[in-house]
CSV table of C-alpha atoms and ligand atoms in Angstrom, one decimal:
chain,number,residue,atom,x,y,z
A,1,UNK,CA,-34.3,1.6,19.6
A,2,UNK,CA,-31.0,0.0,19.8
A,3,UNK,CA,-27.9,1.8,18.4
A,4,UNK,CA,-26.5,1.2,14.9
A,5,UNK,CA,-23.4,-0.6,15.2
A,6,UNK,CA,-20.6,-1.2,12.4
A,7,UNK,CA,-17.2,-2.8,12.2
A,8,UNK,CA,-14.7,-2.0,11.1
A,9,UNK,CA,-10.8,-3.8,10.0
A,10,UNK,CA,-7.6,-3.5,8.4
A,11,UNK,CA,-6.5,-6.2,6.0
A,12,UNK,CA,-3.5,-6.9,4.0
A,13,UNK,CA,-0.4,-5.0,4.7
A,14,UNK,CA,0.3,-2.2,6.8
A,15,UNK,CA,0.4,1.4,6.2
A,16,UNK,CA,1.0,4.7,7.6
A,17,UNK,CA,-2.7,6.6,7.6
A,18,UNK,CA,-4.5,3.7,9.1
A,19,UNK,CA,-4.7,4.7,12.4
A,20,UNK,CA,-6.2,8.5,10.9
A,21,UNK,CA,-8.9,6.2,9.0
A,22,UNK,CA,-10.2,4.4,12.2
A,23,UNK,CA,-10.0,7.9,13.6
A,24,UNK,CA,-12.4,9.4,10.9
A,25,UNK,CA,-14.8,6.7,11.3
A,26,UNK,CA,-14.9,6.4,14.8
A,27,UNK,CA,-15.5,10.8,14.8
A,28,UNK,CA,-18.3,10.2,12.3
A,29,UNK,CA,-20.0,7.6,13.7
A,30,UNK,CA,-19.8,9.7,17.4
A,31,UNK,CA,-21.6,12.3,15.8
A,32,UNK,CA,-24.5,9.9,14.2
A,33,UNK,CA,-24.8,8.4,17.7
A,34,UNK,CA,-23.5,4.9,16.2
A,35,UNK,CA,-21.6,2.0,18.0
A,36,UNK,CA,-17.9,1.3,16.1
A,37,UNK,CA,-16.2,-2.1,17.0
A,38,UNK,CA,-12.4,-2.6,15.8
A,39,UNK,CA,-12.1,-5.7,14.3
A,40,UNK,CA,-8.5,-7.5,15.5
A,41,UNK,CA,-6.4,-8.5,13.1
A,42,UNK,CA,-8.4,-8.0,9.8
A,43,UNK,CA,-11.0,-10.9,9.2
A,44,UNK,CA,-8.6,-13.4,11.9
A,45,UNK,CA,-10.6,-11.6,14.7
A,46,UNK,CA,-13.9,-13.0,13.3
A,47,UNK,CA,-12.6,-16.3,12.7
A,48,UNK,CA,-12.3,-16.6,16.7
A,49,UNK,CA,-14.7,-18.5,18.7
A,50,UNK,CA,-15.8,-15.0,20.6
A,51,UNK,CA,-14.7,-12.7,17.7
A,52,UNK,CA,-12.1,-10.6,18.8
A,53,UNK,CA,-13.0,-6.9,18.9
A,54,UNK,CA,-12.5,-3.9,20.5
A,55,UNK,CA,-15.3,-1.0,21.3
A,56,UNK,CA,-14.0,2.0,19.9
A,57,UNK,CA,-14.8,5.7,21.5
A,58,UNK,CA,-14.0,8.7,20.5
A,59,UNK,CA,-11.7,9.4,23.6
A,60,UNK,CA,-9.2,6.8,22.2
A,61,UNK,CA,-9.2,8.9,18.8
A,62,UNK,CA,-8.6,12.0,19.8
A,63,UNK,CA,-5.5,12.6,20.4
A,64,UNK,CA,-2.2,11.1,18.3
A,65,UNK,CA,-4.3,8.7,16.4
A,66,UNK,CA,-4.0,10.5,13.8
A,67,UNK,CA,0.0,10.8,13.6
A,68,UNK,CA,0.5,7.2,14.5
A,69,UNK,CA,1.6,4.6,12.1
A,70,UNK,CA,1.0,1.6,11.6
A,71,UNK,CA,-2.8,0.2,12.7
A,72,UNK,CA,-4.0,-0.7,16.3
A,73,UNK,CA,-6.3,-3.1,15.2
A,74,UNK,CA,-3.5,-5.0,14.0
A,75,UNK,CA,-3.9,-6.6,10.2
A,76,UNK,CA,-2.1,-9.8,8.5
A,77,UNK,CA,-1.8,-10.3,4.4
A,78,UNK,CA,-1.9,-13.3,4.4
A,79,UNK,CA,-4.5,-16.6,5.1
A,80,UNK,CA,-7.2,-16.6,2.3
A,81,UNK,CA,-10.1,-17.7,4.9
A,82,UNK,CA,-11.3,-19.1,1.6
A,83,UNK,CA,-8.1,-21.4,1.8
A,84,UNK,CA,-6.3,-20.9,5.1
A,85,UNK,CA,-3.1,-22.7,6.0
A,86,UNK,CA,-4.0,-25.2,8.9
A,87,UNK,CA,-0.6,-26.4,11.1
A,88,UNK,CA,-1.2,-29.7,9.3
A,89,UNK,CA,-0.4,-28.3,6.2
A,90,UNK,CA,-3.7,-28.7,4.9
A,91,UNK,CA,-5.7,-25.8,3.6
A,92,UNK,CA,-9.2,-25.7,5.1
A,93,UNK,CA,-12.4,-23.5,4.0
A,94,UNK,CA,-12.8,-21.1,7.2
A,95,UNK,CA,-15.1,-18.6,5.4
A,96,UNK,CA,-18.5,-19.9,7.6
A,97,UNK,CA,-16.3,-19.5,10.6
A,98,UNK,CA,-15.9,-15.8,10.0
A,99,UNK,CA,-19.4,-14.9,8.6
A,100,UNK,CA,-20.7,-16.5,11.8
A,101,UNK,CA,-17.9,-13.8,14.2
A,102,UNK,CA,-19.5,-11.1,11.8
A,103,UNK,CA,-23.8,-12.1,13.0
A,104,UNK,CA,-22.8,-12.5,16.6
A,105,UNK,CA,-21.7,-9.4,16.9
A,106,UNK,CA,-24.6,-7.8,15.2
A,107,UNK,CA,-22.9,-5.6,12.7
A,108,UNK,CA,-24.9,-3.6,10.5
A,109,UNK,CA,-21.8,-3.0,7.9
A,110,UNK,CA,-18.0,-3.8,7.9
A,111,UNK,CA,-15.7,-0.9,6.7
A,112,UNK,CA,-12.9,-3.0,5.3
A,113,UNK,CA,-10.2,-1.1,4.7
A,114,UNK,CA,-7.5,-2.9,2.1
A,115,UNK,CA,-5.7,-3.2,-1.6
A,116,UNK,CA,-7.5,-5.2,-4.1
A,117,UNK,CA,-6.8,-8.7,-2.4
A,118,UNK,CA,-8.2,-7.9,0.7
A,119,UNK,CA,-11.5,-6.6,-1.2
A,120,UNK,CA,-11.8,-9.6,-3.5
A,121,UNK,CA,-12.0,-11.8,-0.1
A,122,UNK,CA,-13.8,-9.5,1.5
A,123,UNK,CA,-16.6,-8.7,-1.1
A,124,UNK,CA,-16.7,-12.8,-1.0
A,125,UNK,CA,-17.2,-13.2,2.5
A,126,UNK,CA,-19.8,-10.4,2.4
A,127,UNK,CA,-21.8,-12.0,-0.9
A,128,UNK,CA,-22.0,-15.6,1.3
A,129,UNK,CA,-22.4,-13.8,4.4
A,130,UNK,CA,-25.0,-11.7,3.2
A,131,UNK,CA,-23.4,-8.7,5.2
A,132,UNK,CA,-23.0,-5.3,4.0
A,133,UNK,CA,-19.6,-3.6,3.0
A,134,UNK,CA,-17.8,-0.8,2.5
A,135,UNK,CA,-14.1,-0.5,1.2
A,136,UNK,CA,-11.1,2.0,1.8
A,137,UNK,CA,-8.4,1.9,-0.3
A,138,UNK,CA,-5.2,2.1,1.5
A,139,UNK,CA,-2.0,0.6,-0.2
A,140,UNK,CA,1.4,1.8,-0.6
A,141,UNK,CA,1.6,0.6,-4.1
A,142,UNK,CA,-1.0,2.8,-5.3
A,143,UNK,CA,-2.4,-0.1,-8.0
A,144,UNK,CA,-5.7,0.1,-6.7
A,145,UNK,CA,-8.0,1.7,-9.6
A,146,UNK,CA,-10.8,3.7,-9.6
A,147,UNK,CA,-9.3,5.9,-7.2
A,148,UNK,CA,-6.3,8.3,-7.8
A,149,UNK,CA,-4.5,7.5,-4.9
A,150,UNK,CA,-5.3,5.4,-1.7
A,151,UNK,CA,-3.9,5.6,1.8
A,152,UNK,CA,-0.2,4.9,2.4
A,153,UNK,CA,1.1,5.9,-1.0
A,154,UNK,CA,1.8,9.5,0.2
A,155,UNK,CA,3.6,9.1,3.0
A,156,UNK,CA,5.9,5.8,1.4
A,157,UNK,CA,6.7,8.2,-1.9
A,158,UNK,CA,7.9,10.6,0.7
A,159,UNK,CA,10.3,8.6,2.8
A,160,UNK,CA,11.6,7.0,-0.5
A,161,UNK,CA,12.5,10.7,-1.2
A,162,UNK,CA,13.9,11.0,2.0
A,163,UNK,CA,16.1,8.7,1.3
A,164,UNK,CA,17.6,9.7,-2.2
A,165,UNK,CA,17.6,13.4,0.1
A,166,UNK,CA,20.2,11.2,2.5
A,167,UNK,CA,21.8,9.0,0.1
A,168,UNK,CA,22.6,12.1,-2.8
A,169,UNK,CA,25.6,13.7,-0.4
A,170,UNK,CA,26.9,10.8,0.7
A,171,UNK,CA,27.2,9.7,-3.0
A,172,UNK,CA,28.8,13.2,-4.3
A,173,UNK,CA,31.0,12.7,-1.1
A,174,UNK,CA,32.3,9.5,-2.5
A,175,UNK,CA,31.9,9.9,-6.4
A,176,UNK,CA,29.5,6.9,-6.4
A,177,UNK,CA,26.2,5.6,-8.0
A,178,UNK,CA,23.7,4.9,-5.1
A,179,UNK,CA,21.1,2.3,-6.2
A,180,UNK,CA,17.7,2.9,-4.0
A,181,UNK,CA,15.6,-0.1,-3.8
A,182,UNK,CA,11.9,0.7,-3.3
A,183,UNK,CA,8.8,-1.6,-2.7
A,184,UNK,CA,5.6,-1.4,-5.0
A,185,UNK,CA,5.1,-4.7,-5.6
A,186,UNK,CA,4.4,-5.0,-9.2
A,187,UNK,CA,3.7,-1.5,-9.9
A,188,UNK,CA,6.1,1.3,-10.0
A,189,UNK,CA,4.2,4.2,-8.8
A,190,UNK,CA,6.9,4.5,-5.2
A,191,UNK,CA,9.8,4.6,-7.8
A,192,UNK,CA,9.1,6.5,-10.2
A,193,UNK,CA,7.3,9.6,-7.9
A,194,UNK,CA,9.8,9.5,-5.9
A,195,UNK,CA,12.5,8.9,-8.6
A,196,UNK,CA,11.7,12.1,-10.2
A,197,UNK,CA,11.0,13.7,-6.6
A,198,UNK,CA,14.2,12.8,-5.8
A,199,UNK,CA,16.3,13.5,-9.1
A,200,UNK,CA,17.6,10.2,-9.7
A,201,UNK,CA,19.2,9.9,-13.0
A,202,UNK,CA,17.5,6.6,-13.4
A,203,UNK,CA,14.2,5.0,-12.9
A,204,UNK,CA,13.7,1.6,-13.1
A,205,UNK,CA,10.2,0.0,-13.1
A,206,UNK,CA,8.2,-3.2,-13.5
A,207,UNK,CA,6.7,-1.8,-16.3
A,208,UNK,CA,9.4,-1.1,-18.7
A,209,UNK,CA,12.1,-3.9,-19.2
A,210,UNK,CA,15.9,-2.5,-18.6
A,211,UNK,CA,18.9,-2.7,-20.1
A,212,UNK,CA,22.1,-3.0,-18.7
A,213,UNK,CA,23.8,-1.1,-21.8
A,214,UNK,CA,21.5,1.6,-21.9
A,215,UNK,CA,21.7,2.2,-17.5
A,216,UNK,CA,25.3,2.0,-17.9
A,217,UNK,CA,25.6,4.6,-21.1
A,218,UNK,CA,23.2,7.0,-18.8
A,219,UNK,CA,26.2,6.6,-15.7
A,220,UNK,CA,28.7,7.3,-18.2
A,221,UNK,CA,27.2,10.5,-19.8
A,222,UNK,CA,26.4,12.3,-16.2
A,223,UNK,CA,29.8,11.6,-15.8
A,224,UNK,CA,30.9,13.0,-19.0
A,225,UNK,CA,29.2,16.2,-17.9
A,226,UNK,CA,30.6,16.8,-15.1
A,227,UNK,CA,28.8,15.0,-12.0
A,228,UNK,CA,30.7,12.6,-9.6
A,229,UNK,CA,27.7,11.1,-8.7
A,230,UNK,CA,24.6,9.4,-9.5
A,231,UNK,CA,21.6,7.9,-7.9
A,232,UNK,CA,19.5,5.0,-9.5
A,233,UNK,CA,15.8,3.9,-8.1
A,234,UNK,CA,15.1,0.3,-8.7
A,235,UNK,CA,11.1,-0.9,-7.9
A,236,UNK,CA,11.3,-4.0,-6.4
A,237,UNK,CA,9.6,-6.6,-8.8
A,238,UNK,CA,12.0,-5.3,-12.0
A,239,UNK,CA,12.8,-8.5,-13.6
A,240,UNK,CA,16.4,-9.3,-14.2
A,241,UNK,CA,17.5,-9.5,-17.2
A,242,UNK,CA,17.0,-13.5,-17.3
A,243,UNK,CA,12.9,-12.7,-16.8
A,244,UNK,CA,13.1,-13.7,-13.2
A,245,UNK,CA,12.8,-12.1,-10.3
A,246,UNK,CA,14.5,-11.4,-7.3
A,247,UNK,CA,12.5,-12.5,-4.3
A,248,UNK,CA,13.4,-13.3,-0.7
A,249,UNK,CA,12.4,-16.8,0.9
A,250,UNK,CA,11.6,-16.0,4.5
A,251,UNK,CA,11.6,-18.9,7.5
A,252,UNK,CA,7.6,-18.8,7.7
A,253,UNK,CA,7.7,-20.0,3.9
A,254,UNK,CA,6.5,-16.6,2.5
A,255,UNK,CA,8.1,-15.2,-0.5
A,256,UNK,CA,8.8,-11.6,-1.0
A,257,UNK,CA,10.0,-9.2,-3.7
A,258,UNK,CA,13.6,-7.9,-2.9
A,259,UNK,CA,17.2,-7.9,-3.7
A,260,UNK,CA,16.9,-6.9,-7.1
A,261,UNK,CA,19.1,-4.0,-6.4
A,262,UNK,CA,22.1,-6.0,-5.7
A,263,UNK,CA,21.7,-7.3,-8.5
A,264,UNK,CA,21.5,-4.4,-10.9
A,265,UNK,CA,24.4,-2.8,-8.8
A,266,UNK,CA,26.8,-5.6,-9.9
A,267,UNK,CA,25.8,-4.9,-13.3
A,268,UNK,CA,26.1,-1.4,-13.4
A,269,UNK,CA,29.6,-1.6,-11.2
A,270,UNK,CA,30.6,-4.1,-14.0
A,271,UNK,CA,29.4,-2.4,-17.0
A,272,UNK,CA,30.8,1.2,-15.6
A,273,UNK,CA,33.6,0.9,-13.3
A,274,UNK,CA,32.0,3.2,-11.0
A,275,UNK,CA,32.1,2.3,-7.8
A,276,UNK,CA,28.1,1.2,-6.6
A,277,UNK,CA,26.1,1.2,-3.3
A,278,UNK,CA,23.1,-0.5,-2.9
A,279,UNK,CA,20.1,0.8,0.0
A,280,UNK,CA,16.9,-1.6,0.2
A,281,UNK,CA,14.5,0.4,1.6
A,282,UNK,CA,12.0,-2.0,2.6
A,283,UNK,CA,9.6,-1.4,5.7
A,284,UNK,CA,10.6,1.7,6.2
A,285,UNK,CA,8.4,2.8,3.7
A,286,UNK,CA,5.5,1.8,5.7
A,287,UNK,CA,6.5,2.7,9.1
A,288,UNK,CA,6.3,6.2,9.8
A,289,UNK,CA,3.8,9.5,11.0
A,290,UNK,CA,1.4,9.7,7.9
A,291,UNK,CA,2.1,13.0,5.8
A,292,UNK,CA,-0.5,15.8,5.5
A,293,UNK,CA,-1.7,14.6,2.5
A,294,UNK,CA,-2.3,10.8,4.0
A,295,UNK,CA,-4.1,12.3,6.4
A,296,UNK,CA,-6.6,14.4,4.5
A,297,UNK,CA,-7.7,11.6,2.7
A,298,UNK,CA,-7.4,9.1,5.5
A,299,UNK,CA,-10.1,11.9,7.0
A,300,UNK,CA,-12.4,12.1,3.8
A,301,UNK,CA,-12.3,8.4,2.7
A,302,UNK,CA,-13.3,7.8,6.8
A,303,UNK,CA,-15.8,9.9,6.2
A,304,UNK,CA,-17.5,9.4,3.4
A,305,UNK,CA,-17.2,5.2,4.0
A,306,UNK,CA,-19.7,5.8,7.4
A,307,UNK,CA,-21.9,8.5,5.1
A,308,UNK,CA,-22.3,5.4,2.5
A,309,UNK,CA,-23.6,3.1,5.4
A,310,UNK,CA,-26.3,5.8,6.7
A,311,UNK,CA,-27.3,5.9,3.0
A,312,UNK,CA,-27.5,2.2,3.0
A,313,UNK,CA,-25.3,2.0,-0.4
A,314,UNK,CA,-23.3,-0.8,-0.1
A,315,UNK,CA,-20.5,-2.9,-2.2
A,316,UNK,CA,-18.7,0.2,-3.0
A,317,UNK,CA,-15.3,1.7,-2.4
A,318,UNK,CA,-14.4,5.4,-1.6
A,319,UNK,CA,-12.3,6.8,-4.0
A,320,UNK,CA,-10.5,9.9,-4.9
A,321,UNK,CA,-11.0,10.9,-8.0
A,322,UNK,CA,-10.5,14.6,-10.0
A,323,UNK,CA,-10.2,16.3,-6.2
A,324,UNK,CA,-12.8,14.7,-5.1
A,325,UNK,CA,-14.6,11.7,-2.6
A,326,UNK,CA,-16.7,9.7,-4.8
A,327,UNK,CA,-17.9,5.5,-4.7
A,328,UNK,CA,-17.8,3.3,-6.9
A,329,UNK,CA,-18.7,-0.1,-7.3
A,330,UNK,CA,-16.1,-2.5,-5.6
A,331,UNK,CA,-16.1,-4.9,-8.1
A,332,UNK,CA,-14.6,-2.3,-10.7
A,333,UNK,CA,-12.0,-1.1,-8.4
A,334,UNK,CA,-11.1,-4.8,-8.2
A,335,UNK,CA,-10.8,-5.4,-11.9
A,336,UNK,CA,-8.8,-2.0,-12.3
A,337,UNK,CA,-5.7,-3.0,-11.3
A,338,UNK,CA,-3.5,0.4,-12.0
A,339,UNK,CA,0.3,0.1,-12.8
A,340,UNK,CA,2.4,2.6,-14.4
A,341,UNK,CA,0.7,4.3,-17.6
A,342,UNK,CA,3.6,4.2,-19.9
A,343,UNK,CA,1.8,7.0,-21.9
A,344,UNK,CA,1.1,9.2,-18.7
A,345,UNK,CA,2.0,12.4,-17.3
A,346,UNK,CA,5.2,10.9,-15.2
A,347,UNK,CA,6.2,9.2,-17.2
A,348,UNK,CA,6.4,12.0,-20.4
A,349,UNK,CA,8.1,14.1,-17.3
A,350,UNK,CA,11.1,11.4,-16.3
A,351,UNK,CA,12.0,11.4,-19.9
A,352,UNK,CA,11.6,14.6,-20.7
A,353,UNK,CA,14.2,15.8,-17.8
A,354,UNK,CA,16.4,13.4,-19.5
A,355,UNK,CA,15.7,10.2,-16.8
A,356,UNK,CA,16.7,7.1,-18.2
A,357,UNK,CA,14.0,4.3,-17.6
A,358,UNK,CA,16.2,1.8,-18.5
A,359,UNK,CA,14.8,0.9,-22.2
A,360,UNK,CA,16.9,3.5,-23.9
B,1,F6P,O1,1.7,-4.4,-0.7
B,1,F6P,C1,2.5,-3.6,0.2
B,1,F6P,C2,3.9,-4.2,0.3
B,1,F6P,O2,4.6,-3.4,1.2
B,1,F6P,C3,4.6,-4.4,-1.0
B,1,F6P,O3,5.1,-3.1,-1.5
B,1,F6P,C4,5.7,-5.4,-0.6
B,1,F6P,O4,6.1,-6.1,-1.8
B,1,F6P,C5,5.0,-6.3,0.4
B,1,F6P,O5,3.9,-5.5,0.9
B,1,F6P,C6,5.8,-6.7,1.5
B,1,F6P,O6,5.0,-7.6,2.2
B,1,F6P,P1,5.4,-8.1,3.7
B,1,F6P,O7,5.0,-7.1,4.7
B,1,F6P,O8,4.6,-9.4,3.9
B,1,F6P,O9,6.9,-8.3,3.8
């Protein structure tokens, strides 16, 4: 009898904890006796004429895959095969393309591990493909529901307190407000665990609409009390105070969150007098050596995903839920998109140490 053989990919952006993911798969498929194939470039690789894939063995896992960033099958966020960009500037329907990649190579199930946009086209492909699928959750934005936390988020919370660590003596060195941009897209989770990580004076998220007055009266009292310094954390999609928001146009026509931070910096410098700084943080977040905890759960999501394929339970996600690995219908974790809970536990703590989150 031939050997079982899955793939698996990494869609949508980035992350640190990838690499430890493929590793956990790769260690618990060895032990079933199954065939893993890396899937370049997330579902790009399948679109290929020979679908582009690597054979993956256990002696290319065993030693730093687990500490390295980033993700060797390589990954892209964006070209919805559903509606891909062509050079013409049309938009073509590639999806046949890729289910075809996926039936040539024989694949019994496709680990796909992603954020909720990656999922929704994968769980498409795999309902018109009529392949089986199994989803990670690995984002640094942490909105992904149904789980507690997904890959990446660990590891980008602690390098955004890293920074704030850097950034706090230079600022008492200079009697200045440092304003900390951080990614998240439209959820704050980064800024506000790493906010009160950190001990910024101020948080500001997507989720609660700022004002300048209220920021500014914040600066003034730490001042008033006696501190030369403050720091301010600023999630990238906060709107300004016109409702829009700040986003970058880059050459490849992509638009991007970011700059927002110079703009609340002018503010604040205005409305204060004190003198500002402004850090954007951007990549950097994504970059580095996974943290301990990003690679526990890299290891027990990696797990349990190939444990769901020998059960043959498919169109579920791993999640982490109450200290535990569970599944749950992928679907569901789609539709659960998690931002902030403006009633929740962090949010209770930033105010209660006297944070300002901008609305008062
Ligand atoms: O979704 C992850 C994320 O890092 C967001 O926090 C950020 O807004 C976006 O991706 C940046 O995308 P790109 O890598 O395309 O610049």
């Amino acid at each position: 009898m031939s050997k079982k053989r899955i793939g698996i990919l990494t869609s949508g952006g980035d992350c640190a904890g990838l690499n430890a993911v493929i590793r956990a798969v790769v260690h618990r498929a060895d032990l079933l006796d199954w065939e893993v194939l890396g899937i370049i470039n997330g579902t790009a690789g399948l679109m290929k004429e020979e679908p582009e894939y690597r054979k993956l063995e256990l002696k290319d896992f065993d030693g730093n895959m687990l500490r390295r960033g980033g993700t060797v099958l390589g990954t892209t966020n964006k070209g919805n095969p559903f509606s891909y960009p062509m050079p013409d500037g049309t938009f073509k329907d590639r999806s046949d393309e890729i289910i075809a990649g996926a039936k040539k190579l024989g694949l019994e199930a496709i680990i796909g591990i992603g954020g909720d946009g990656s999922f929704a086209i994968l769980q498409k492909l795999a309902e018109k493909g009529d392949f089986k699928l199994v989803g990670i959750p690995k984002t640094i934005d942490n909105d992904i529901g149904k789980t507690e936390t997904s890959v990446g988020f660990d590891t980008a919370v602690t390098v955004a307190t890293e920074a704030l660590d850097r950034l706090q003596p230079t600022a008492a060195s200079h009697d200045r407000v440092m304003i900390l941009e951080v990614m998240g897209r439209d959820a704050g989770h980064i800024a506000l665990a790493s906010g009160i990580a950190g001990g910024a004076d101020v948080i500001l998220l997507p989720e609660i609409p700022y004002s300048v007055d209220a920021v500014a009266k914040k600066l003034k009292q730490v001042k008033a009390k006696g501190r030369n310094f403050a720091l301010v954390v600023v999630s990238e999609a906060v709107k300004k105070q016109d409702g829009g928001s700040a986003k970058m146009k880059y050459a490849d026509g992509e638009k991007r969150y970011g700059g927002i931070g110079y703009v609340i910096g002018d503010e604040l410098a205005v409305a204060t007098g004190f003198e500002t700084r402004v850090t954007i943080l951007g990549h950097v977040q994504r970059g580095s050596a996974p943290t301990y905890n990003d690679r526990m759960l890299a290891s027990a999501l990696g797990v349990k995903a190939v444990d769901l394929v020998a059960e043959g339970k498919f169109d579920r996600m791993v999640a982490w839920q109450d200290r535990k690995v569970v599944d749950v219908p992928i679907a569901e974790a789609i539709a659960a998109y998690q931002d902030v809970d403006l009633d929740g536990t962090l949010v209770h703590t930033a105010r209660a140490l006297g944070i300002c989150l901008g609305d008062e």
